[in-house]
Amino acid sequence: MSRKKDRLPGKIISAVFFVLVFAFITLLVYTKLLPAKYLAIVCGVLILLVLVVYLLVRKLRHKVPFVIGIVLMLLVVVFMGFGSLYIYKTVNTIDNITGVNTEVAQIGVYVLSDDAAESINDAAGYTFGILSSLDRESTDDTVSQLNAELPNSIQTQEYMTLTELADAILRGQTGAIILNQAYLDVLDEMDGYDNFSSLVREITTKHVETVIERTEPQRVVDTGNSNTNDMVFTLYISGIDTRGAMTAKSRSDVNIIATVNTKTKQILLVSTPRDYYVPLSISNGAPDKLTHAGIYGINVCMDTLGMLYEEDINYYFRLNFGGFVNIIDALGGITINSDYDFDSKNITGYHFNQGENFVNGEQALVFARERYAFTEGDRQRGRNQMAVIEGVIKKALSPDLLRNYTSVLSGIEGSFETNVPYDMIASLVRDQLNDGGNWNVVSYSVDGTGDTQKPYSMSQKAYVMVPDYTTVDKAKALMDQVRNGEVISQE
């Protein structure tokens, strides 16, 4: 056998192996998830293996080394194959839940449940009731969409309040109404309209898309020898149990501001009750229940809370508590800390001990939703929701995550969405892998006094919580402490 023929197979095998290794390294670099020191180690090991394989397979006549080289190469290729699948799934999942910078108002056209109209064409000759001011921009956009579809422009009649609009269709003053789907839940909670959603039927839905704004986080100036990526940012965590898509505007039952300092590894969770009676950013000073801010969009939620706490909120993070069950089960359960020993009343059959409780997804959801078992009602529910979030954070940052990694990734999709950029999440992952260390998670709930008032988004008086501004000021002070790098502790 000639020298060239003897070495040709080894050169071809080594070249193919080098190309596969180069592609895998390129993929690792592309993800931006691996710290430089780990990336260097992986690159060094893989390049060394390429050299070893080349030395083993360079001469075909040396059968044993040649076979060993082939086996070694195949093992490395299989490893890189599995690694590539994990990397692809990780990047794809993060891509799917991050950078969501738009949301949709779902505006329905409703007729009475026994009306003969089955489509918008059937109702083209009706008079359409609309709200004169509430969510008017979305209404006008919907009217424009309908006019573009139908041969003739529709006739509209304005009504000042939700109840007037509801009465108009129930009494036959209008044949149909145009209404944001999120208002159905509001009407169902009002006296005399608790079954309104069952009396009407939706014949079409129009989507009105808006852009979710964000501001850049604050970099830590005095970094010393620490990571130059150290930053402080605020994140609005919105918890929903929506019947529509995650991107649909809807009332927010969980309203938490997370202030995060990546240098000191501190997270402050401040919970604001859903019934907090505060001016919305779009209500011209008129107070409303905080939960109603979600009807008008994430921007309004963030701006309203920003006004309350005098804080710029950089990003949002929306979670569906129903889908949250999948995440907790995929993590293998979490440990939550309960302030009380209690039996659930909202959904019976569950007991929680004071102190630590190890729970699965279903138990955690019951714990997060419960309010009837407590004298403080919704206040305690807010604290419990933060306890669940804290439990998830701690479990996700522990080595246990690796045991159920693919299950966690599968559970994340459809349960979360955020406008935090991919690059920022990748930076946080790199820093955690690089520096390690535990995070200090502290929670605080603002308080208030129960009262009966007429909210901006409602046509009649309802229960609200008037803020106790001493607790709001305490929350502001804690946020400043985290921002300034001071260490805080759970009281």
Short mmCIF file of C-alpha atoms in Angstrom, two decimals:
data_model
loop_
_atom_site.label_atom_id
_atom_site.label_comp_id
_atom_site.label_asym_id
_atom_site.label_seq_id
_atom_site.Cartn_x
_atom_site.Cartn_y
_atom_site.Cartn_z
CA MET A 1 0.00 0.00 0.00
CA SER A 2 1.44 3.40 -0.97
CA ARG A 3 2.12 6.04 1.65
CA LYS A 4 -0.54 8.37 0.20
CA LYS A 5 -3.23 5.69 0.14
CA ASP A 6 -2.26 4.63 3.65
CA ARG A 7 -2.82 8.14 5.05
CA LEU A 8 -5.72 9.37 2.89
CA PRO A 9 -8.58 7.77 4.96
CA GLY A 10 -7.12 9.19 8.17
CA LYS A 11 -6.91 12.68 6.67
CA ILE A 12 -10.50 12.54 5.46
CA ILE A 13 -11.79 11.24 8.81
CA SER A 14 -9.80 13.86 10.73
CA ALA A 15 -11.03 16.65 8.44
CA VAL A 16 -14.67 15.59 8.88
CA PHE A 17 -14.18 15.34 12.63
CA PHE A 18 -12.58 18.79 12.73
CA VAL A 19 -15.51 20.30 10.79
CA LEU A 20 -18.02 18.74 13.23
CA VAL A 21 -16.06 19.99 16.24
CA PHE A 22 -15.77 23.46 14.71
CA ALA A 23 -19.54 23.54 14.08
CA PHE A 24 -20.23 22.49 17.67
CA ILE A 25 -17.90 25.17 19.07
CA THR A 26 -19.55 27.76 16.80
CA LEU A 27 -22.94 26.71 18.18
CA LEU A 28 -21.67 27.13 21.76
CA VAL A 29 -20.36 30.61 20.96
CA TYR A 30 -23.64 31.53 19.25
CA THR A 31 -25.71 30.72 22.34
CA LYS A 32 -23.73 33.22 24.48
CA LEU A 33 -24.65 31.09 27.52
CA LEU A 34 -21.22 29.68 28.42
CA PRO A 35 -18.64 31.77 30.33
CA ALA A 36 -15.34 32.40 28.52
CA LYS A 37 -13.33 30.15 30.84
CA TYR A 38 -15.66 27.18 30.31
CA LEU A 39 -15.81 27.84 26.58
CA ALA A 40 -12.00 27.82 26.48
CA ILE A 41 -11.88 24.51 28.36
CA VAL A 42 -14.42 22.89 26.01
CA CYS A 43 -12.57 24.20 22.95
CA GLY A 44 -9.23 23.00 24.30
CA VAL A 45 -10.52 19.52 25.09
CA LEU A 46 -12.25 19.13 21.70
CA ILE A 47 -9.23 20.35 19.74
CA LEU A 48 -7.04 17.97 21.72
CA LEU A 49 -9.41 15.12 20.85
CA VAL A 50 -9.21 16.06 17.17
CA LEU A 51 -5.43 15.82 17.41
CA VAL A 52 -5.60 12.48 19.25
CA VAL A 53 -8.00 11.04 16.69
CA TYR A 54 -5.77 12.22 13.86
CA LEU A 55 -2.74 10.56 15.43
CA LEU A 56 -4.68 7.32 15.86
CA VAL A 57 -6.21 7.12 12.39
CA ARG A 58 -3.44 8.67 10.28
CA LYS A 59 -2.16 5.27 9.14
CA LEU A 60 -4.69 2.75 7.86
CA ARG A 61 -2.27 -0.16 8.20
CA HIS A 62 -2.15 0.33 12.01
CA LYS A 63 -5.46 -1.45 12.52
CA VAL A 64 -5.85 -1.28 16.33
CA PRO A 65 -5.05 2.46 16.72
CA PHE A 66 -7.21 3.15 13.64
CA VAL A 67 -10.23 1.37 15.17
CA ILE A 68 -9.67 3.05 18.55
CA GLY A 69 -9.55 6.43 16.81
CA ILE A 70 -12.80 5.74 14.94
CA VAL A 71 -14.56 4.61 18.15
CA LEU A 72 -13.28 7.66 20.04
CA MET A 73 -14.44 9.97 17.28
CA LEU A 74 -17.89 8.38 17.18
CA LEU A 75 -18.27 8.74 20.95
CA VAL A 76 -17.35 12.42 20.77
CA VAL A 77 -19.70 12.97 17.83
CA VAL A 78 -22.57 11.30 19.72
CA PHE A 79 -21.80 13.49 22.74
CA MET A 80 -21.80 16.61 20.57
CA GLY A 81 -25.04 15.46 18.96
CA PHE A 82 -26.83 15.18 22.29
CA GLY A 83 -25.23 18.43 23.39
CA SER A 84 -26.47 20.16 20.25
CA LEU A 85 -30.03 18.95 20.89
CA TYR A 86 -29.94 20.33 24.43
CA ILE A 87 -28.47 23.60 23.22
CA TYR A 88 -31.06 23.92 20.45
CA LYS A 89 -33.93 23.26 22.84
CA THR A 90 -32.53 25.74 25.37
CA VAL A 91 -32.01 28.53 22.84
CA ASN A 92 -35.34 27.84 21.13
CA THR A 93 -37.21 27.95 24.45
CA ILE A 94 -35.55 31.19 25.54
CA ASP A 95 -36.23 32.69 22.11
CA ASN A 96 -39.91 31.76 22.38
CA ILE A 97 -40.48 33.36 25.78
CA THR A 98 -38.19 36.41 25.46
CA GLY A 99 -38.38 39.54 23.42
CA VAL A 100 -42.19 39.56 23.40
CA ASN A 101 -42.64 43.27 22.72
CA THR A 102 -46.27 43.34 21.64
CA GLU A 103 -49.59 42.40 23.15
CA VAL A 104 -53.08 42.12 21.79
CA ALA A 105 -56.41 43.50 22.93
CA GLN A 106 -59.09 40.98 22.01
CA ILE A 107 -62.18 42.98 21.12
CA GLY A 108 -65.35 40.99 20.70
CA VAL A 109 -68.57 41.77 18.88
CA TYR A 110 -71.46 40.41 20.97
CA VAL A 111 -75.13 39.76 20.34
CA LEU A 112 -77.71 38.25 22.67
CA SER A 113 -77.28 34.50 23.09
CA ASP A 114 -80.60 33.80 21.30
CA ASP A 115 -79.98 36.27 18.45
CA ALA A 116 -80.22 34.85 14.93
CA ALA A 117 -76.95 36.46 13.78
CA GLU A 118 -74.12 33.95 13.36
CA SER A 119 -71.52 36.23 11.79
CA ILE A 120 -70.66 39.89 11.45
CA ASN A 121 -72.27 39.88 8.00
CA ASP A 122 -75.56 38.79 9.56
CA ALA A 123 -75.36 41.74 11.97
CA ALA A 124 -74.21 44.31 9.40
CA GLY A 125 -77.44 46.29 9.68
CA TYR A 126 -77.48 46.41 13.50
CA THR A 127 -76.67 49.39 15.67
CA PHE A 128 -73.45 48.65 17.57
CA GLY A 129 -73.12 49.91 21.12
CA ILE A 130 -69.65 51.14 22.13
CA LEU A 131 -68.09 52.76 25.19
CA SER A 132 -67.61 56.48 24.76
CA SER A 133 -64.27 56.75 26.59
CA LEU A 134 -63.10 53.50 28.24
CA ASP A 135 -60.57 51.71 26.03
CA ARG A 136 -61.70 53.92 23.16
CA GLU A 137 -58.57 53.51 21.05
CA SER A 138 -59.09 49.75 20.78
CA THR A 139 -62.78 50.24 20.02
CA ASP A 140 -62.06 52.71 17.20
CA ASP A 141 -59.49 50.35 15.70
CA THR A 142 -62.05 47.52 15.77
CA VAL A 143 -64.71 49.69 14.12
CA SER A 144 -62.21 50.52 11.37
CA GLN A 145 -61.51 46.81 10.83
CA LEU A 146 -65.23 46.04 10.61
CA ASN A 147 -65.86 48.89 8.18
CA ALA A 148 -63.07 47.55 5.95
CA GLU A 149 -64.76 44.12 5.86
CA LEU A 150 -68.36 45.15 5.30
CA PRO A 151 -69.88 46.81 2.23
CA ASN A 152 -71.20 49.72 4.32
CA SER A 153 -69.94 51.42 7.47
CA ILE A 154 -71.56 50.21 10.68
CA GLN A 155 -73.75 52.47 12.79
CA THR A 156 -72.54 53.01 16.37
CA GLN A 157 -74.15 54.35 19.53
CA GLU A 158 -71.97 55.55 22.45
CA TYR A 159 -72.60 54.76 26.12
CA MET A 160 -70.78 56.28 29.06
CA THR A 161 -70.47 53.25 31.37
CA LEU A 162 -70.21 49.48 31.24
CA THR A 163 -73.62 49.01 32.80
CA GLU A 164 -75.26 51.38 30.33
CA LEU A 165 -73.68 49.43 27.47
CA ALA A 166 -74.77 46.12 28.98
CA ASP A 167 -78.31 47.42 29.52
CA ALA A 168 -78.46 48.65 25.94
CA ILE A 169 -78.08 45.16 24.47
CA LEU A 170 -80.15 43.44 27.16
CA ARG A 171 -83.06 45.86 26.57
CA GLY A 172 -82.83 45.76 22.79
CA GLN A 173 -81.61 49.34 22.35
CA THR A 174 -78.72 48.02 20.26
CA GLY A 175 -78.45 44.80 18.29
CA ALA A 176 -74.80 44.26 19.19
CA ILE A 177 -72.02 45.69 21.31
CA ILE A 178 -68.27 46.01 20.74
CA LEU A 179 -66.34 45.27 23.92
CA ASN A 180 -62.89 44.27 25.12
CA GLN A 181 -63.15 40.63 26.25
CA ALA A 182 -61.46 41.52 29.54
CA TYR A 183 -64.49 43.63 30.53
CA LEU A 184 -66.70 40.53 30.68
CA ASP A 185 -65.03 39.48 33.93
CA VAL A 186 -65.54 42.99 35.31
CA LEU A 187 -69.26 42.91 34.47
CA ASP A 188 -69.66 39.44 35.96
CA GLU A 189 -68.44 40.82 39.30
CA MET A 190 -70.96 43.68 39.36
CA ASP A 191 -74.28 43.56 41.17
CA GLY A 192 -77.09 42.70 38.79
CA TYR A 193 -74.74 41.61 35.99
CA ASP A 194 -73.18 38.48 37.51
CA ASN A 195 -74.38 36.28 34.61
CA PHE A 196 -73.93 38.82 31.81
CA SER A 197 -71.31 36.78 29.94
CA SER A 198 -73.79 33.88 29.65
CA LEU A 199 -76.49 36.13 28.19
CA VAL A 200 -74.43 37.27 25.20
CA ARG A 201 -72.63 35.45 22.40
CA GLU A 202 -69.51 36.48 20.51
CA ILE A 203 -69.87 36.47 16.71
CA THR A 204 -66.38 37.74 15.86
CA THR A 205 -63.17 38.87 17.50
CA LYS A 206 -60.74 41.54 16.32
CA HIS A 207 -57.18 41.87 17.52
CA VAL A 208 -55.67 45.27 18.26
CA GLU A 209 -51.91 45.07 18.71
CA THR A 210 -49.83 47.49 20.78
CA VAL A 211 -46.09 47.75 21.46
CA ILE A 212 -44.84 47.10 25.00
CA GLU A 213 -42.31 49.74 25.97
CA ARG A 214 -39.20 49.14 28.02
CA THR A 215 -36.33 51.15 29.49
CA GLU A 216 -32.71 50.08 29.76
CA PRO A 217 -31.49 48.85 33.17
CA GLN A 218 -29.02 50.76 35.31
CA ARG A 219 -25.41 49.58 35.19
CA VAL A 220 -23.55 49.35 38.50
CA VAL A 221 -20.97 52.13 38.30
CA ASP A 222 -18.59 51.14 41.11
CA THR A 223 -17.78 47.63 39.94
CA GLY A 224 -14.18 47.39 41.19
CA ASN A 225 -12.97 43.97 40.12
CA SER A 226 -16.46 42.59 39.71
CA ASN A 227 -18.22 41.63 36.51
CA THR A 228 -18.63 44.59 34.15
CA ASN A 229 -22.12 43.28 33.36
CA ASP A 230 -23.33 43.97 36.92
CA MET A 231 -26.62 45.85 36.81
CA VAL A 232 -29.74 46.78 38.72
CA PHE A 233 -33.07 46.37 37.00
CA THR A 234 -36.75 46.21 37.87
CA LEU A 235 -39.13 43.58 36.56
CA TYR A 236 -42.92 43.70 36.69
CA ILE A 237 -44.24 40.20 37.37
CA SER A 238 -47.84 39.83 36.26
CA GLY A 239 -49.79 36.69 37.14
CA ILE A 240 -52.84 35.84 35.08
CA ASP A 241 -55.22 32.94 34.60
CA THR A 242 -56.37 34.02 31.18
CA ARG A 243 -58.77 32.14 28.92
CA GLY A 244 -57.05 33.60 25.84
CA ALA A 245 -53.48 33.76 24.59
CA MET A 246 -50.62 34.82 26.86
CA THR A 247 -50.25 37.99 24.78
CA ALA A 248 -53.90 38.97 25.35
CA LYS A 249 -54.64 41.97 27.53
CA SER A 250 -56.37 40.83 30.71
CA ARG A 251 -56.75 41.65 34.38
CA SER A 252 -53.67 40.88 36.43
CA ASP A 253 -54.31 38.99 39.66
CA VAL A 254 -50.64 39.05 40.69
CA ASN A 255 -48.73 42.33 40.68
CA ILE A 256 -45.16 42.06 41.90
CA ILE A 257 -42.19 44.32 41.30
CA ALA A 258 -38.83 42.54 41.45
CA THR A 259 -35.82 44.77 42.04
CA VAL A 260 -32.71 42.82 41.06
CA ASN A 261 -29.08 43.68 41.83
CA THR A 262 -26.82 41.25 39.99
CA LYS A 263 -23.69 42.44 41.80
CA THR A 264 -24.98 41.80 45.33
CA LYS A 265 -27.15 38.89 44.14
CA GLN A 266 -30.26 40.31 45.77
CA ILE A 267 -33.87 40.15 44.64
CA LEU A 268 -36.58 42.18 46.37
CA LEU A 269 -40.16 41.12 45.61
CA VAL A 270 -42.78 43.77 46.43
CA SER A 271 -46.40 42.62 46.13
CA THR A 272 -49.24 45.06 45.55
CA PRO A 273 -52.81 43.78 46.19
CA ARG A 274 -55.00 43.47 43.10
CA ASP A 275 -57.69 45.71 44.65
CA TYR A 276 -55.26 48.55 45.49
CA TYR A 277 -57.16 51.78 44.78
CA VAL A 278 -54.74 53.94 42.78
CA PRO A 279 -54.88 56.25 39.75
CA LEU A 280 -54.08 54.47 36.50
CA SER A 281 -51.63 56.08 34.13
CA ILE A 282 -54.45 56.57 31.59
CA SER A 283 -57.30 57.57 33.94
CA ASN A 284 -56.48 61.29 34.34
CA GLY A 285 -56.08 60.91 38.09
CA ALA A 286 -59.23 58.84 38.66
CA PRO A 287 -58.46 55.88 40.97
CA ASP A 288 -59.21 52.31 39.95
CA LYS A 289 -58.48 48.80 41.14
CA LEU A 290 -54.92 47.91 40.18
CA THR A 291 -56.10 44.66 38.55
CA HIS A 292 -58.05 46.68 35.96
CA ALA A 293 -54.81 48.22 34.66
CA GLY A 294 -54.22 44.95 32.80
CA ILE A 295 -57.32 45.56 30.66
CA TYR A 296 -55.48 48.49 29.09
CA GLY A 297 -52.18 46.62 28.73
CA ILE A 298 -48.84 45.82 30.33
CA ASN A 299 -47.66 49.38 29.64
CA VAL A 300 -50.45 50.76 31.83
CA CYS A 301 -49.67 48.23 34.59
CA MET A 302 -45.99 49.17 34.61
CA ASP A 303 -46.64 52.90 34.38
CA THR A 304 -49.26 52.76 37.15
CA LEU A 305 -46.94 50.89 39.52
CA GLY A 306 -44.10 53.16 38.44
CA MET A 307 -46.20 56.16 39.53
CA LEU A 308 -47.02 54.51 42.87
CA TYR A 309 -43.43 53.59 43.75
CA GLU A 310 -41.70 56.39 41.84
CA GLU A 311 -39.71 53.76 40.01
CA ASP A 312 -38.83 53.14 36.37
CA ILE A 313 -39.80 49.57 35.54
CA ASN A 314 -37.50 48.13 32.90
CA TYR A 315 -39.15 44.89 31.89
CA TYR A 316 -42.21 42.73 32.38
CA PHE A 317 -42.55 39.02 33.05
CA ARG A 318 -46.01 37.52 32.66
CA LEU A 319 -46.85 34.08 33.93
CA ASN A 320 -49.93 31.95 33.65
CA PHE A 321 -50.47 30.36 37.06
CA GLY A 322 -52.32 27.46 35.46
CA GLY A 323 -49.27 26.63 33.34
CA PHE A 324 -47.05 27.26 36.35
CA VAL A 325 -48.10 23.84 37.62
CA ASN A 326 -46.13 22.20 34.79
CA ILE A 327 -42.94 24.05 35.74
CA ILE A 328 -43.10 23.08 39.41
CA ASP A 329 -43.82 19.44 38.58
CA ALA A 330 -40.94 19.43 36.08
CA LEU A 331 -38.65 20.82 38.79
CA GLY A 332 -39.65 17.88 40.96
CA GLY A 333 -41.59 20.08 43.40
CA ILE A 334 -40.53 23.11 45.42
CA THR A 335 -40.31 24.14 49.07
CA ILE A 336 -42.57 26.99 50.13
CA ASN A 337 -42.71 28.75 53.48
CA SER A 338 -46.19 29.28 54.93
CA ASP A 339 -46.90 31.97 57.52
CA TYR A 340 -49.81 29.94 58.88
CA ASP A 341 -51.06 26.43 59.52
CA PHE A 342 -54.29 26.23 57.48
CA ASP A 343 -56.72 24.12 55.45
CA SER A 344 -57.60 25.43 52.00
CA LYS A 345 -61.14 26.72 51.50
CA ASN A 346 -61.08 28.00 47.92
CA ILE A 347 -60.37 24.43 46.76
CA THR A 348 -60.93 22.05 49.65
CA GLY A 349 -58.84 19.05 50.58
CA TYR A 350 -55.42 20.63 51.06
CA HIS A 351 -53.54 21.33 54.29
CA PHE A 352 -50.41 23.44 54.74
CA ASN A 353 -48.22 23.57 57.81
CA GLN A 354 -46.72 26.72 59.24
CA GLY A 355 -43.11 26.86 58.05
CA GLU A 356 -41.68 24.78 55.23
CA ASN A 357 -43.90 22.68 52.95
CA PHE A 358 -42.66 20.59 50.03
CA VAL A 359 -45.34 20.83 47.33
CA ASN A 360 -46.03 19.70 43.79
CA GLY A 361 -47.50 21.94 41.09
CA GLU A 362 -51.16 21.44 41.99
CA GLN A 363 -50.53 22.04 45.71
CA ALA A 364 -48.49 25.16 44.94
CA LEU A 365 -51.31 26.54 42.78
CA VAL A 366 -53.87 25.99 45.57
CA PHE A 367 -51.49 27.67 48.01
CA ALA A 368 -51.01 30.66 45.68
CA ARG A 369 -54.74 31.15 45.05
CA GLU A 370 -56.06 30.70 48.60
CA ARG A 371 -57.48 33.75 50.38
CA TYR A 372 -60.63 32.61 52.19
CA ALA A 373 -58.64 30.79 54.88
CA PHE A 374 -57.05 34.05 56.07
CA THR A 375 -58.44 37.03 57.94
CA GLU A 376 -56.20 39.22 55.76
CA GLY A 377 -57.61 37.65 52.61
CA ASP A 378 -55.98 39.02 49.49
CA ARG A 379 -53.06 40.49 51.46
CA GLN A 380 -51.98 37.03 52.57
CA ARG A 381 -52.61 35.61 49.12
CA GLY A 382 -50.08 38.10 47.76
CA ARG A 383 -47.52 36.96 50.31
CA ASN A 384 -48.17 33.32 49.45
CA GLN A 385 -47.72 34.03 45.75
CA MET A 386 -44.32 35.55 46.48
CA ALA A 387 -43.45 32.48 48.57
CA VAL A 388 -44.21 30.28 45.54
CA ILE A 389 -42.11 32.47 43.23
CA GLU A 390 -39.27 32.45 45.76
CA GLY A 391 -39.47 28.64 45.95
CA VAL A 392 -39.24 28.36 42.17
CA ILE A 393 -36.27 30.76 42.01
CA LYS A 394 -34.34 28.81 44.63
CA LYS A 395 -35.07 25.45 43.02
CA ALA A 396 -34.20 26.74 39.54
CA LEU A 397 -30.83 28.03 40.79
CA SER A 398 -29.99 24.73 42.47
CA PRO A 399 -28.17 21.76 40.87
CA ASP A 400 -31.50 19.86 41.00
CA LEU A 401 -32.50 21.73 37.84
CA LEU A 402 -30.13 19.58 35.77
CA ARG A 403 -31.96 16.38 36.71
CA ASN A 404 -35.17 17.47 35.00
CA TYR A 405 -33.74 19.97 32.54
CA THR A 406 -35.64 18.98 29.40
CA SER A 407 -38.94 18.65 31.30
CA VAL A 408 -38.48 22.15 32.72
CA LEU A 409 -37.82 23.56 29.26
CA SER A 410 -40.99 21.89 27.92
CA GLY A 411 -43.04 23.26 30.81
CA ILE A 412 -41.78 26.82 30.39
CA GLU A 413 -43.27 27.32 26.94
CA GLY A 414 -46.83 28.56 27.19
CA SER A 415 -46.43 29.45 30.87
CA PHE A 416 -44.20 32.49 30.62
CA GLU A 417 -43.47 35.43 28.38
CA THR A 418 -41.24 38.44 28.84
CA ASN A 419 -39.67 41.33 26.96
CA VAL A 420 -36.31 40.77 28.66
CA PRO A 421 -33.87 40.43 25.73
CA TYR A 422 -32.20 37.11 25.01
CA ASP A 423 -28.75 38.69 25.39
CA MET A 424 -29.57 39.84 28.92
CA ILE A 425 -30.79 36.40 30.00
CA ALA A 426 -27.68 34.85 28.44
CA SER A 427 -25.52 37.31 30.39
CA LEU A 428 -27.26 36.39 33.67
CA VAL A 429 -26.77 32.68 32.94
CA ARG A 430 -23.07 33.22 32.17
CA ASP A 431 -22.55 35.23 35.34
CA GLN A 432 -24.26 32.59 37.49
CA LEU A 433 -22.20 29.78 35.93
CA ASN A 434 -19.05 31.86 36.28
CA ASP A 435 -19.46 33.16 39.82
CA GLY A 436 -21.93 30.71 41.40
CA GLY A 437 -23.24 31.73 44.81
CA ASN A 438 -26.70 31.93 46.33
CA TRP A 439 -29.18 34.72 45.79
CA ASN A 440 -30.81 36.57 48.66
CA VAL A 441 -34.55 36.76 47.95
CA VAL A 442 -36.60 39.04 50.22
CA SER A 443 -40.33 39.71 49.92
CA TYR A 444 -42.50 42.56 51.17
CA SER A 445 -46.22 43.35 50.80
CA VAL A 446 -47.75 46.80 50.92
CA ASP A 447 -50.99 47.14 52.86
CA GLY A 448 -54.14 49.20 52.99
CA THR A 449 -57.66 49.56 54.34
CA GLY A 450 -60.77 47.97 52.85
CA ASP A 451 -63.38 50.40 51.55
CA THR A 452 -66.23 50.71 49.05
CA GLN A 453 -65.64 53.14 46.17
CA LYS A 454 -66.54 53.56 42.50
CA PRO A 455 -63.48 52.55 40.41
CA TYR A 456 -62.63 54.20 37.10
CA SER A 457 -63.38 51.04 35.09
CA MET A 458 -66.69 50.22 36.83
CA SER A 459 -70.13 51.77 36.84
CA GLN A 460 -70.94 51.08 40.48
CA LYS A 461 -69.26 50.93 43.84
CA ALA A 462 -67.15 47.90 44.70
CA TYR A 463 -64.66 46.71 47.29
CA VAL A 464 -61.26 48.40 47.03
CA MET A 465 -58.17 48.67 49.20
CA VAL A 466 -57.14 52.23 50.02
CA PRO A 467 -53.32 52.30 50.20
CA ASP A 468 -51.47 52.65 53.49
CA TYR A 469 -48.73 54.95 52.23
CA THR A 470 -46.44 54.19 55.15
CA THR A 471 -46.09 50.68 53.71
CA VAL A 472 -45.63 52.12 50.21
CA ASP A 473 -42.83 54.33 51.53
CA LYS A 474 -41.25 51.29 53.20
CA ALA A 475 -41.32 49.46 49.88
CA LYS A 476 -39.67 52.45 48.18
CA ALA A 477 -36.95 52.48 50.84
CA LEU A 478 -36.25 48.76 50.36
CA MET A 479 -36.04 49.22 46.60
CA ASP A 480 -33.51 52.02 47.09
CA GLN A 481 -31.45 49.85 49.43
CA VAL A 482 -31.24 47.04 46.89
CA ARG A 483 -30.44 49.52 44.14
CA ASN A 484 -27.66 51.05 46.25
CA GLY A 485 -26.11 47.67 47.00
CA GLU A 486 -27.13 47.47 50.66
CA VAL A 487 -27.85 44.03 52.07
CA ILE A 488 -31.45 43.58 53.21
CA SER A 489 -33.04 40.74 55.15
CA GLN A 490 -36.49 39.25 55.54
CA GLU A 491 -38.33 40.82 58.50
#
